[in-house]
């Protein structure tokens, strides 16, 4: 038999260097230190995130072209169109200031600046219109701007108006006091309260009160006293004086001014006029009480009624005697 042609049957001996061929091959887990650093591995995904951030930044300052500038119906106002679409309104002043024109490139940041500037322009125009009708205090302008939706720009607008001397609370107070004293003949206390409500500070009010000297206050109070005193002829003099004093006090005059005005006016007592007023009040009392009382009781009720109205005892007794004579 040819030994070279013999085929060896059975398992081969394992190679100690290669290991057994019958064993399943299991890949080595390796050393953790040999693994790639996942945290520092940006890869394609990291590159995509960077690209997105770049695109967002680019979009935030996206540049567009003015394709149309359209006048509004309101004079001095324009509509700006970017890339064929309406973008924002603007005033004529801003249009000229920034030399906006068709074909001009406008970044998003510039657009925001223009919109802020336009909002301020609207607030300023509103304030000028409000001031065109009359003098106003700072508080009045502030309240009006807030009511019209310009709260964000109100302080800046007021600062500009102050610089232009269009708002001045001291000058407002002086003008208000002169008008209130000469035309309305209001007392100083009432004027001060009204100025406080309009937002004028105490220091400005105190300084402005030089426009209303003490003697002018007395003169105004005297004129009002005479006028009011003549309106209440159907009342006793005591009632008339009390009513006039109350009126002047409510009008804003101090007690010292009222007393001096009363001393200067010195309303003269007209006995006949006083008695005629008593007759009207006495007849009213007689009709009220005669159904419930008579004789002495009726007399006492009428007497008490007239005394409370401010008439003197002598005039009351005279009336009662005359009334009894009429009844007899």
PDB file of C-alpha atoms in Angstrom:
ATOM      1  CA  UNK A   1       0.000   0.000   0.000  1.00  0.00           C
ATOM      2  CA  UNK A   2       1.210   3.374  -0.919  1.00  0.00           C
ATOM      3  CA  UNK A   3       1.640   5.228   2.365  1.00  0.00           C
ATOM      4  CA  UNK A   4       1.494   8.590   0.629  1.00  0.00           C
ATOM      5  CA  UNK A   5      -2.096   7.895  -0.417  1.00  0.00           C
ATOM      6  CA  UNK A   6      -3.304   6.902   3.024  1.00  0.00           C
ATOM      7  CA  UNK A   7      -5.915   9.299   4.476  1.00  0.00           C
ATOM      8  CA  UNK A   8      -5.731   9.895   8.169  1.00  0.00           C
ATOM      9  CA  UNK A   9      -9.185   9.596   9.726  1.00  0.00           C
ATOM     10  CA  UNK A  10     -10.322  11.045  13.053  1.00  0.00           C
ATOM     11  CA  UNK A  11      -9.827  14.352  14.747  1.00  0.00           C
ATOM     12  CA  UNK A  12      -6.743  16.329  14.299  1.00  0.00           C
ATOM     13  CA  UNK A  13      -4.653  17.253  17.211  1.00  0.00           C
ATOM     14  CA  UNK A  14      -5.204  20.749  18.371  1.00  0.00           C
ATOM     15  CA  UNK A  15      -2.609  23.335  17.628  1.00  0.00           C
ATOM     16  CA  UNK A  16      -1.589  24.775  20.971  1.00  0.00           C
ATOM     17  CA  UNK A  17      -0.890  28.151  19.404  1.00  0.00           C
ATOM     18  CA  UNK A  18      -4.201  28.458  17.456  1.00  0.00           C
ATOM     19  CA  UNK A  19      -6.531  26.770  19.871  1.00  0.00           C
ATOM     20  CA  UNK A  20      -9.198  24.229  19.156  1.00  0.00           C
ATOM     21  CA  UNK A  21     -11.068  24.710  15.859  1.00  0.00           C
ATOM     22  CA  UNK A  22     -14.211  23.276  17.432  1.00  0.00           C
ATOM     23  CA  UNK A  23     -14.557  26.058  19.999  1.00  0.00           C
ATOM     24  CA  UNK A  24     -17.035  28.988  19.250  1.00  0.00           C
ATOM     25  CA  UNK A  25     -15.185  32.163  18.523  1.00  0.00           C
ATOM     26  CA  UNK A  26     -16.123  34.908  21.017  1.00  0.00           C
ATOM     27  CA  UNK A  27     -14.742  38.354  20.354  1.00  0.00           C
ATOM     28  CA  UNK A  28     -12.845  39.913  23.174  1.00  0.00           C
ATOM     29  CA  UNK A  29     -14.620  42.646  25.139  1.00  0.00           C
ATOM     30  CA  UNK A  30     -11.402  44.515  25.253  1.00  0.00           C
ATOM     31  CA  UNK A  31     -10.214  47.075  27.774  1.00  0.00           C
ATOM     32  CA  UNK A  32     -12.639  49.933  28.520  1.00  0.00           C
ATOM     33  CA  UNK A  33      -9.764  52.317  28.151  1.00  0.00           C
ATOM     34  CA  UNK A  34      -9.435  51.234  24.541  1.00  0.00           C
ATOM     35  CA  UNK A  35     -13.002  52.382  23.657  1.00  0.00           C
ATOM     36  CA  UNK A  36     -13.386  55.636  21.746  1.00  0.00           C
ATOM     37  CA  UNK A  37     -14.381  58.713  23.772  1.00  0.00           C
ATOM     38  CA  UNK A  38     -18.115  58.961  23.024  1.00  0.00           C
ATOM     39  CA  UNK A  39     -18.527  62.319  24.696  1.00  0.00           C
ATOM     40  CA  UNK A  40     -15.862  63.931  22.605  1.00  0.00           C
ATOM     41  CA  UNK A  41     -16.894  62.289  19.379  1.00  0.00           C
ATOM     42  CA  UNK A  42     -18.873  64.845  17.406  1.00  0.00           C
ATOM     43  CA  UNK A  43     -19.342  62.920  14.214  1.00  0.00           C
ATOM     44  CA  UNK A  44     -21.869  63.831  11.538  1.00  0.00           C
ATOM     45  CA  UNK A  45     -24.572  64.430  14.152  1.00  0.00           C
ATOM     46  CA  UNK A  46     -22.515  67.111  15.850  1.00  0.00           C
ATOM     47  CA  UNK A  47     -21.824  68.743  12.525  1.00  0.00           C
ATOM     48  CA  UNK A  48     -25.598  68.879  11.807  1.00  0.00           C
ATOM     49  CA  UNK A  49     -26.299  70.606  15.159  1.00  0.00           C
ATOM     50  CA  UNK A  50     -23.675  73.218  14.419  1.00  0.00           C
ATOM     51  CA  UNK A  51     -25.224  73.806  11.019  1.00  0.00           C
ATOM     52  CA  UNK A  52     -28.662  74.308  12.554  1.00  0.00           C
ATOM     53  CA  UNK A  53     -27.320  76.875  15.000  1.00  0.00           C
ATOM     54  CA  UNK A  54     -25.628  78.659  12.138  1.00  0.00           C
ATOM     55  CA  UNK A  55     -28.872  78.704  10.131  1.00  0.00           C
ATOM     56  CA  UNK A  56     -30.819  80.022  13.123  1.00  0.00           C
ATOM     57  CA  UNK A  57     -28.326  82.824  13.648  1.00  0.00           C
ATOM     58  CA  UNK A  58     -28.510  83.626   9.965  1.00  0.00           C
ATOM     59  CA  UNK A  59     -32.312  83.705  10.040  1.00  0.00           C
ATOM     60  CA  UNK A  60     -32.287  86.011  13.057  1.00  0.00           C
ATOM     61  CA  UNK A  61     -30.528  88.664  10.994  1.00  0.00           C
ATOM     62  CA  UNK A  62     -32.029  87.717   7.677  1.00  0.00           C
ATOM     63  CA  UNK A  63     -31.697  90.399   5.046  1.00  0.00           C
ATOM     64  CA  UNK A  64     -34.595  91.271   2.806  1.00  0.00           C
ATOM     65  CA  UNK A  65     -35.117  93.848   0.097  1.00  0.00           C
ATOM     66  CA  UNK A  66     -37.579  96.743   0.082  1.00  0.00           C
ATOM     67  CA  UNK A  67     -39.826  96.067  -2.878  1.00  0.00           C
ATOM     68  CA  UNK A  68     -42.486  98.700  -2.242  1.00  0.00           C
ATOM     69  CA  UNK A  69     -43.076 101.859  -0.200  1.00  0.00           C
ATOM     70  CA  UNK A  70     -46.794 102.628  -0.106  1.00  0.00           C
ATOM     71  CA  UNK A  71     -48.265 105.873   1.319  1.00  0.00           C
ATOM     72  CA  UNK A  72     -51.078 105.394   3.817  1.00  0.00           C
ATOM     73  CA  UNK A  73     -54.307 107.381   3.810  1.00  0.00           C
ATOM     74  CA  UNK A  74     -53.029 109.096   6.930  1.00  0.00           C
ATOM     75  CA  UNK A  75     -50.663 111.871   5.956  1.00  0.00           C
ATOM     76  CA  UNK A  76     -47.019 111.259   6.805  1.00  0.00           C
ATOM     77  CA  UNK A  77     -47.376 107.477   7.203  1.00  0.00           C
ATOM     78  CA  UNK A  78     -46.064 104.723   4.903  1.00  0.00           C
ATOM     79  CA  UNK A  79     -46.210 100.936   4.591  1.00  0.00           C
ATOM     80  CA  UNK A  80     -42.970  99.077   3.880  1.00  0.00           C
ATOM     81  CA  UNK A  81     -42.982  95.863   1.824  1.00  0.00           C
ATOM     82  CA  UNK A  82     -40.050  93.425   1.968  1.00  0.00           C
ATOM     83  CA  UNK A  83     -39.615  90.762  -0.716  1.00  0.00           C
ATOM     84  CA  UNK A  84     -43.132  91.518  -1.922  1.00  0.00           C
ATOM     85  CA  UNK A  85     -44.815  91.110   1.484  1.00  0.00           C
ATOM     86  CA  UNK A  86     -46.085  93.805   3.839  1.00  0.00           C
ATOM     87  CA  UNK A  87     -43.587  94.138   6.689  1.00  0.00           C
ATOM     88  CA  UNK A  88     -44.180  97.212   8.866  1.00  0.00           C
ATOM     89  CA  UNK A  89     -45.443 100.826   8.902  1.00  0.00           C
ATOM     90  CA  UNK A  90     -43.193 103.835   9.301  1.00  0.00           C
ATOM     91  CA  UNK A  91     -43.394 107.599   9.661  1.00  0.00           C
ATOM     92  CA  UNK A  92     -42.189 110.045   7.057  1.00  0.00           C
ATOM     93  CA  UNK A  93     -39.542 111.292   9.466  1.00  0.00           C
ATOM     94  CA  UNK A  94     -38.005 107.839   9.853  1.00  0.00           C
ATOM     95  CA  UNK A  95     -38.286 107.246   6.125  1.00  0.00           C
ATOM     96  CA  UNK A  96     -36.178 110.322   5.433  1.00  0.00           C
ATOM     97  CA  UNK A  97     -33.856 109.820   8.395  1.00  0.00           C
ATOM     98  CA  UNK A  98     -32.809 106.316   7.308  1.00  0.00           C
ATOM     99  CA  UNK A  99     -33.043 107.094   3.583  1.00  0.00           C
ATOM    100  CA  UNK A 100     -35.291 104.086   3.002  1.00  0.00           C
ATOM    101  CA  UNK A 101     -35.853 103.404  -0.675  1.00  0.00           C
ATOM    102  CA  UNK A 102     -36.927 100.681  -3.055  1.00  0.00           C
ATOM    103  CA  UNK A 103     -34.203  98.081  -3.549  1.00  0.00           C
ATOM    104  CA  UNK A 104     -32.556  98.790  -0.193  1.00  0.00           C
ATOM    105  CA  UNK A 105     -31.465  95.765   1.844  1.00  0.00           C
ATOM    106  CA  UNK A 106     -33.003  95.637   5.336  1.00  0.00           C
ATOM    107  CA  UNK A 107     -31.716  93.280   8.011  1.00  0.00           C
ATOM    108  CA  UNK A 108     -34.004  91.928  10.687  1.00  0.00           C
ATOM    109  CA  UNK A 109     -32.167  93.885  13.366  1.00  0.00           C
ATOM    110  CA  UNK A 110     -32.648  97.115  11.407  1.00  0.00           C
ATOM    111  CA  UNK A 111     -36.326  96.300  10.973  1.00  0.00           C
ATOM    112  CA  UNK A 112     -36.724  95.901  14.736  1.00  0.00           C
ATOM    113  CA  UNK A 113     -34.980  99.231  15.322  1.00  0.00           C
ATOM    114  CA  UNK A 114     -37.269 100.915  12.797  1.00  0.00           C
ATOM    115  CA  UNK A 115     -40.361  99.427  14.428  1.00  0.00           C
ATOM    116  CA  UNK A 116     -39.245 100.624  17.890  1.00  0.00           C
ATOM    117  CA  UNK A 117     -38.526 104.066  16.505  1.00  0.00           C
ATOM    118  CA  UNK A 118     -41.929 104.161  14.842  1.00  0.00           C
ATOM    119  CA  UNK A 119     -43.670 103.159  18.073  1.00  0.00           C
ATOM    120  CA  UNK A 120     -41.911 105.999  19.889  1.00  0.00           C
ATOM    121  CA  UNK A 121     -42.903 108.375  17.092  1.00  0.00           C
ATOM    122  CA  UNK A 122     -46.551 107.375  17.493  1.00  0.00           C
ATOM    123  CA  UNK A 123     -46.413 107.904  21.258  1.00  0.00           C
ATOM    124  CA  UNK A 124     -44.743 111.288  20.839  1.00  0.00           C
ATOM    125  CA  UNK A 125     -47.328 112.381  18.247  1.00  0.00           C
ATOM    126  CA  UNK A 126     -50.130 111.313  20.574  1.00  0.00           C
ATOM    127  CA  UNK A 127     -48.644 113.368  23.406  1.00  0.00           C
ATOM    128  CA  UNK A 128     -48.274 116.440  21.174  1.00  0.00           C
ATOM    129  CA  UNK A 129     -51.887 116.127  20.093  1.00  0.00           C
ATOM    130  CA  UNK A 130     -53.003 115.826  23.728  1.00  0.00           C
ATOM    131  CA  UNK A 131     -51.003 118.928  24.647  1.00  0.00           C
ATOM    132  CA  UNK A 132     -52.373 120.927  21.723  1.00  0.00           C
ATOM    133  CA  UNK A 133     -55.747 121.430  23.411  1.00  0.00           C
ATOM    134  CA  UNK A 134     -54.536 122.707  26.784  1.00  0.00           C
ATOM    135  CA  UNK A 135     -51.662 122.727  29.233  1.00  0.00           C
ATOM    136  CA  UNK A 136     -51.179 119.364  30.924  1.00  0.00           C
ATOM    137  CA  UNK A 137     -49.303 118.044  33.917  1.00  0.00           C
ATOM    138  CA  UNK A 138     -46.771 115.244  33.677  1.00  0.00           C
ATOM    139  CA  UNK A 139     -49.230 112.858  35.337  1.00  0.00           C
ATOM    140  CA  UNK A 140     -51.982 113.738  32.875  1.00  0.00           C
ATOM    141  CA  UNK A 141     -49.713 113.025  29.893  1.00  0.00           C
ATOM    142  CA  UNK A 142     -48.510 109.804  31.521  1.00  0.00           C
ATOM    143  CA  UNK A 143     -52.074 108.601  32.133  1.00  0.00           C
ATOM    144  CA  UNK A 144     -53.156 109.466  28.598  1.00  0.00           C
ATOM    145  CA  UNK A 145     -50.237 107.601  27.010  1.00  0.00           C
ATOM    146  CA  UNK A 146     -50.932 104.534  29.130  1.00  0.00           C
ATOM    147  CA  UNK A 147     -54.625 104.635  28.233  1.00  0.00           C
ATOM    148  CA  UNK A 148     -53.696 104.715  24.541  1.00  0.00           C
ATOM    149  CA  UNK A 149     -51.316 101.750  24.851  1.00  0.00           C
ATOM    150  CA  UNK A 150     -47.973 103.596  24.928  1.00  0.00           C
ATOM    151  CA  UNK A 151     -46.837 102.596  28.427  1.00  0.00           C
ATOM    152  CA  UNK A 152     -43.478 101.302  27.201  1.00  0.00           C
ATOM    153  CA  UNK A 153     -42.501 104.631  25.615  1.00  0.00           C
ATOM    154  CA  UNK A 154     -44.226 107.010  28.045  1.00  0.00           C
ATOM    155  CA  UNK A 155     -41.174 107.858  30.162  1.00  0.00           C
ATOM    156  CA  UNK A 156     -38.967 108.552  27.145  1.00  0.00           C
ATOM    157  CA  UNK A 157     -41.666 110.706  25.554  1.00  0.00           C
ATOM    158  CA  UNK A 158     -42.184 112.701  28.764  1.00  0.00           C
ATOM    159  CA  UNK A 159     -38.432 113.247  29.114  1.00  0.00           C
ATOM    160  CA  UNK A 160     -38.304 114.655  25.585  1.00  0.00           C
ATOM    161  CA  UNK A 161     -41.318 116.896  26.198  1.00  0.00           C
ATOM    162  CA  UNK A 162     -39.710 118.234  29.372  1.00  0.00           C
ATOM    163  CA  UNK A 163     -36.513 119.033  27.482  1.00  0.00           C
ATOM    164  CA  UNK A 164     -38.632 120.953  24.991  1.00  0.00           C
ATOM    165  CA  UNK A 165     -40.413 122.805  27.849  1.00  0.00           C
ATOM    166  CA  UNK A 166     -43.745 121.399  26.691  1.00  0.00           C
ATOM    167  CA  UNK A 167     -44.371 119.894  30.133  1.00  0.00           C
ATOM    168  CA  UNK A 168     -43.715 122.008  33.217  1.00  0.00           C
ATOM    169  CA  UNK A 169     -45.785 121.324  36.325  1.00  0.00           C
ATOM    170  CA  UNK A 170     -44.778 124.585  38.020  1.00  0.00           C
ATOM    171  CA  UNK A 171     -45.904 126.720  35.084  1.00  0.00           C
ATOM    172  CA  UNK A 172     -49.055 124.635  34.807  1.00  0.00           C
ATOM    173  CA  UNK A 173     -49.839 125.271  38.484  1.00  0.00           C
ATOM    174  CA  UNK A 174     -49.317 129.031  38.114  1.00  0.00           C
ATOM    175  CA  UNK A 175     -51.621 129.200  35.106  1.00  0.00           C
ATOM    176  CA  UNK A 176     -54.243 127.030  36.786  1.00  0.00           C
ATOM    177  CA  UNK A 177     -54.239 129.175  39.944  1.00  0.00           C
ATOM    178  CA  UNK A 178     -54.636 132.419  37.989  1.00  0.00           C
ATOM    179  CA  UNK A 179     -57.605 131.039  36.060  1.00  0.00           C
ATOM    180  CA  UNK A 180     -59.274 129.454  39.088  1.00  0.00           C
ATOM    181  CA  UNK A 181     -58.903 132.655  41.124  1.00  0.00           C
ATOM    182  CA  UNK A 182     -59.978 135.218  38.537  1.00  0.00           C
ATOM    183  CA  UNK A 183     -62.663 133.343  36.632  1.00  0.00           C
ATOM    184  CA  UNK A 184     -64.042 130.716  39.009  1.00  0.00           C
ATOM    185  CA  UNK A 185     -63.209 132.592  42.243  1.00  0.00           C
ATOM    186  CA  UNK A 186     -62.189 129.387  43.959  1.00  0.00           C
ATOM    187  CA  UNK A 187     -60.521 129.436  47.344  1.00  0.00           C
ATOM    188  CA  UNK A 188     -56.873 128.409  47.777  1.00  0.00           C
ATOM    189  CA  UNK A 189     -57.641 125.180  49.622  1.00  0.00           C
ATOM    190  CA  UNK A 190     -59.875 123.890  46.820  1.00  0.00           C
ATOM    191  CA  UNK A 191     -57.314 124.884  44.183  1.00  0.00           C
ATOM    192  CA  UNK A 192     -54.551 123.059  46.030  1.00  0.00           C
ATOM    193  CA  UNK A 193     -56.633 119.882  46.248  1.00  0.00           C
ATOM    194  CA  UNK A 194     -57.389 120.001  42.526  1.00  0.00           C
ATOM    195  CA  UNK A 195     -53.706 120.446  41.657  1.00  0.00           C
ATOM    196  CA  UNK A 196     -52.783 117.464  43.828  1.00  0.00           C
ATOM    197  CA  UNK A 197     -55.319 115.339  41.946  1.00  0.00           C
ATOM    198  CA  UNK A 198     -53.712 116.435  38.679  1.00  0.00           C
ATOM    199  CA  UNK A 199     -50.345 115.195  39.909  1.00  0.00           C
ATOM    200  CA  UNK A 200     -48.610 118.473  40.778  1.00  0.00           C
ATOM    201  CA  UNK A 201     -46.108 118.158  43.621  1.00  0.00           C
ATOM    202  CA  UNK A 202     -46.450 120.000  46.931  1.00  0.00           C
ATOM    203  CA  UNK A 203     -43.356 122.120  46.316  1.00  0.00           C
ATOM    204  CA  UNK A 204     -44.610 123.331  42.936  1.00  0.00           C
ATOM    205  CA  UNK A 205     -48.030 124.130  44.423  1.00  0.00           C
ATOM    206  CA  UNK A 206     -46.531 126.102  47.285  1.00  0.00           C
ATOM    207  CA  UNK A 207     -44.318 128.079  44.907  1.00  0.00           C
ATOM    208  CA  UNK A 208     -47.174 128.764  42.499  1.00  0.00           C
ATOM    209  CA  UNK A 209     -49.522 130.075  45.207  1.00  0.00           C
ATOM    210  CA  UNK A 210     -47.778 133.465  44.963  1.00  0.00           C
ATOM    211  CA  UNK A 211     -50.155 133.981  42.041  1.00  0.00           C
ATOM    212  CA  UNK A 212     -53.034 134.223  44.550  1.00  0.00           C
ATOM    213  CA  UNK A 213     -52.217 136.866  47.202  1.00  0.00           C
ATOM    214  CA  UNK A 214     -54.139 136.987  50.477  1.00  0.00           C
ATOM    215  CA  UNK A 215     -55.986 140.213  49.655  1.00  0.00           C
ATOM    216  CA  UNK A 216     -57.194 138.746  46.358  1.00  0.00           C
ATOM    217  CA  UNK A 217     -58.634 135.847  48.332  1.00  0.00           C
ATOM    218  CA  UNK A 218     -60.498 138.259  50.634  1.00  0.00           C
ATOM    219  CA  UNK A 219     -61.813 140.267  47.676  1.00  0.00           C
ATOM    220  CA  UNK A 220     -63.121 137.138  45.954  1.00  0.00           C
ATOM    221  CA  UNK A 221     -64.729 135.885  49.156  1.00  0.00           C
ATOM    222  CA  UNK A 222     -66.427 139.265  49.696  1.00  0.00           C
ATOM    223  CA  UNK A 223     -67.953 139.280  46.219  1.00  0.00           C
ATOM    224  CA  UNK A 224     -69.226 135.724  46.603  1.00  0.00           C
ATOM    225  CA  UNK A 225     -70.607 136.541  50.042  1.00  0.00           C
ATOM    226  CA  UNK A 226     -72.707 139.457  48.791  1.00  0.00           C
ATOM    227  CA  UNK A 227     -74.031 137.422  45.886  1.00  0.00           C
ATOM    228  CA  UNK A 228     -74.984 134.429  48.010  1.00  0.00           C
ATOM    229  CA  UNK A 229     -76.458 136.564  50.777  1.00  0.00           C
ATOM    230  CA  UNK A 230     -78.894 138.178  48.354  1.00  0.00           C
ATOM    231  CA  UNK A 231     -80.041 134.784  47.073  1.00  0.00           C
ATOM    232  CA  UNK A 232     -81.605 133.721  50.378  1.00  0.00           C
ATOM    233  CA  UNK A 233     -83.996 136.537  51.196  1.00  0.00           C
ATOM    234  CA  UNK A 234     -86.654 134.172  52.539  1.00  0.00           C
ATOM    235  CA  UNK A 235     -84.447 133.107  55.429  1.00  0.00           C
ATOM    236  CA  UNK A 236     -83.402 134.777  58.644  1.00  0.00           C
ATOM    237  CA  UNK A 237     -80.199 136.751  58.648  1.00  0.00           C
ATOM    238  CA  UNK A 238     -78.597 134.249  60.982  1.00  0.00           C
ATOM    239  CA  UNK A 239     -79.456 131.436  58.588  1.00  0.00           C
ATOM    240  CA  UNK A 240     -78.278 133.447  55.620  1.00  0.00           C
ATOM    241  CA  UNK A 241     -74.905 134.150  57.227  1.00  0.00           C
ATOM    242  CA  UNK A 242     -74.457 130.515  58.239  1.00  0.00           C
ATOM    243  CA  UNK A 243     -75.281 129.386  54.713  1.00  0.00           C
ATOM    244  CA  UNK A 244     -72.877 131.882  53.155  1.00  0.00           C
ATOM    245  CA  UNK A 245     -70.047 130.828  55.474  1.00  0.00           C
ATOM    246  CA  UNK A 246     -70.645 127.171  54.639  1.00  0.00           C
ATOM    247  CA  UNK A 247     -70.675 127.991  50.930  1.00  0.00           C
ATOM    248  CA  UNK A 248     -67.357 129.858  51.113  1.00  0.00           C
ATOM    249  CA  UNK A 249     -65.762 127.096  53.159  1.00  0.00           C
ATOM    250  CA  UNK A 250     -66.815 124.496  50.580  1.00  0.00           C
ATOM    251  CA  UNK A 251     -65.475 126.828  47.901  1.00  0.00           C
ATOM    252  CA  UNK A 252     -62.038 126.464  49.460  1.00  0.00           C
ATOM    253  CA  UNK A 253     -61.649 129.605  51.577  1.00  0.00           C
ATOM    254  CA  UNK A 254     -60.030 129.493  54.992  1.00  0.00           C
ATOM    255  CA  UNK A 255     -61.935 130.654  58.092  1.00  0.00           C
ATOM    256  CA  UNK A 256     -59.607 133.635  58.515  1.00  0.00           C
ATOM    257  CA  UNK A 257     -60.399 134.855  54.996  1.00  0.00           C
ATOM    258  CA  UNK A 258     -64.145 134.328  55.499  1.00  0.00           C
ATOM    259  CA  UNK A 259     -64.183 136.295  58.763  1.00  0.00           C
ATOM    260  CA  UNK A 260     -62.282 139.191  57.206  1.00  0.00           C
ATOM    261  CA  UNK A 261     -64.602 139.215  54.191  1.00  0.00           C
ATOM    262  CA  UNK A 262     -67.598 139.272  56.512  1.00  0.00           C
ATOM    263  CA  UNK A 263     -66.115 142.203  58.411  1.00  0.00           C
ATOM    264  CA  UNK A 264     -65.586 144.119  55.171  1.00  0.00           C
ATOM    265  CA  UNK A 265     -68.988 143.356  53.668  1.00  0.00           C
ATOM    266  CA  UNK A 266     -71.015 143.781  56.897  1.00  0.00           C
ATOM    267  CA  UNK A 267     -74.449 142.796  55.561  1.00  0.00           C
ATOM    268  CA  UNK A 268     -76.974 145.273  56.928  1.00  0.00           C
ATOM    269  CA  UNK A 269     -79.994 143.933  58.748  1.00  0.00           C
ATOM    270  CA  UNK A 270     -83.238 145.077  57.161  1.00  0.00           C
ATOM    271  CA  UNK A 271     -85.943 144.615  59.801  1.00  0.00           C
ATOM    272  CA  UNK A 272     -88.779 144.762  57.318  1.00  0.00           C
ATOM    273  CA  UNK A 273     -87.111 142.252  55.011  1.00  0.00           C
ATOM    274  CA  UNK A 274     -86.407 140.019  57.990  1.00  0.00           C
ATOM    275  CA  UNK A 275     -90.029 140.182  59.126  1.00  0.00           C
ATOM    276  CA  UNK A 276     -91.332 139.323  55.652  1.00  0.00           C
ATOM    277  CA  UNK A 277     -89.105 136.261  55.648  1.00  0.00           C
ATOM    278  CA  UNK A 278     -90.435 135.323  59.084  1.00  0.00           C
ATOM    279  CA  UNK A 279     -94.043 135.584  57.873  1.00  0.00           C
ATOM    280  CA  UNK A 280     -93.363 133.082  55.081  1.00  0.00           C
ATOM    281  CA  UNK A 281     -91.709 130.642  57.456  1.00  0.00           C
ATOM    282  CA  UNK A 282     -94.366 131.197  60.149  1.00  0.00           C
ATOM    283  CA  UNK A 283     -97.257 130.538  57.768  1.00  0.00           C
ATOM    284  CA  UNK A 284     -95.535 127.337  56.689  1.00  0.00           C
ATOM    285  CA  UNK A 285     -95.287 126.216  60.331  1.00  0.00           C
ATOM    286  CA  UNK A 286     -98.895 127.195  61.023  1.00  0.00           C
ATOM    287  CA  UNK A 287    -100.171 124.977  58.187  1.00  0.00           C
ATOM    288  CA  UNK A 288     -98.027 122.096  59.407  1.00  0.00           C
ATOM    289  CA  UNK A 289     -99.063 122.128  63.080  1.00  0.00           C
ATOM    290  CA  UNK A 290    -102.638 123.471  63.231  1.00  0.00           C
ATOM    291  CA  UNK A 291    -104.154 120.050  62.441  1.00  0.00           C
ATOM    292  CA  UNK A 292    -102.403 118.451  65.405  1.00  0.00           C
ATOM    293  CA  UNK A 293    -102.352 121.270  67.954  1.00  0.00           C
ATOM    294  CA  UNK A 294    -104.186 124.394  68.990  1.00  0.00           C
ATOM    295  CA  UNK A 295    -104.018 127.246  71.465  1.00  0.00           C
ATOM    296  CA  UNK A 296    -100.929 127.388  73.640  1.00  0.00           C
ATOM    297  CA  UNK A 297     -99.472 124.146  72.214  1.00  0.00           C
ATOM    298  CA  UNK A 298     -99.765 125.429  68.646  1.00  0.00           C
ATOM    299  CA  UNK A 299     -98.178 128.724  69.655  1.00  0.00           C
ATOM    300  CA  UNK A 300     -95.201 126.958  71.253  1.00  0.00           C
ATOM    301  CA  UNK A 301     -94.637 124.705  68.246  1.00  0.00           C
ATOM    302  CA  UNK A 302     -94.616 127.651  65.857  1.00  0.00           C
ATOM    303  CA  UNK A 303     -92.366 129.614  68.174  1.00  0.00           C
ATOM    304  CA  UNK A 304     -89.836 126.770  68.409  1.00  0.00           C
ATOM    305  CA  UNK A 305     -89.918 126.291  64.644  1.00  0.00           C
ATOM    306  CA  UNK A 306     -89.175 129.960  63.925  1.00  0.00           C
ATOM    307  CA  UNK A 307     -86.503 130.176  66.607  1.00  0.00           C
ATOM    308  CA  UNK A 308     -84.673 127.234  65.029  1.00  0.00           C
ATOM    309  CA  UNK A 309     -84.803 129.114  61.746  1.00  0.00           C
ATOM    310  CA  UNK A 310     -82.767 131.901  63.311  1.00  0.00           C
ATOM    311  CA  UNK A 311     -85.394 134.582  63.888  1.00  0.00           C
ATOM    312  CA  UNK A 312     -85.317 136.773  66.993  1.00  0.00           C
ATOM    313  CA  UNK A 313     -87.820 136.347  69.835  1.00  0.00           C
ATOM    314  CA  UNK A 314     -89.182 139.869  69.333  1.00  0.00           C
ATOM    315  CA  UNK A 315     -90.085 139.252  65.698  1.00  0.00           C
ATOM    316  CA  UNK A 316     -91.541 135.834  66.531  1.00  0.00           C
ATOM    317  CA  UNK A 317     -93.805 137.281  69.232  1.00  0.00           C
ATOM    318  CA  UNK A 318     -94.879 140.056  66.875  1.00  0.00           C
ATOM    319  CA  UNK A 319     -95.843 137.494  64.260  1.00  0.00           C
ATOM    320  CA  UNK A 320     -97.792 135.344  66.731  1.00  0.00           C
ATOM    321  CA  UNK A 321     -99.732 138.326  68.041  1.00  0.00           C
ATOM    322  CA  UNK A 322    -100.632 139.421  64.526  1.00  0.00           C
ATOM    323  CA  UNK A 323    -101.618 135.856  63.654  1.00  0.00           C
ATOM    324  CA  UNK A 324    -103.891 135.572  66.669  1.00  0.00           C
ATOM    325  CA  UNK A 325    -105.531 138.883  65.791  1.00  0.00           C
ATOM    326  CA  UNK A 326    -106.222 137.560  62.296  1.00  0.00           C
ATOM    327  CA  UNK A 327    -107.800 134.396  63.714  1.00  0.00           C
ATOM    328  CA  UNK A 328    -110.056 136.403  66.013  1.00  0.00           C
TER     329      UNK A 328
END
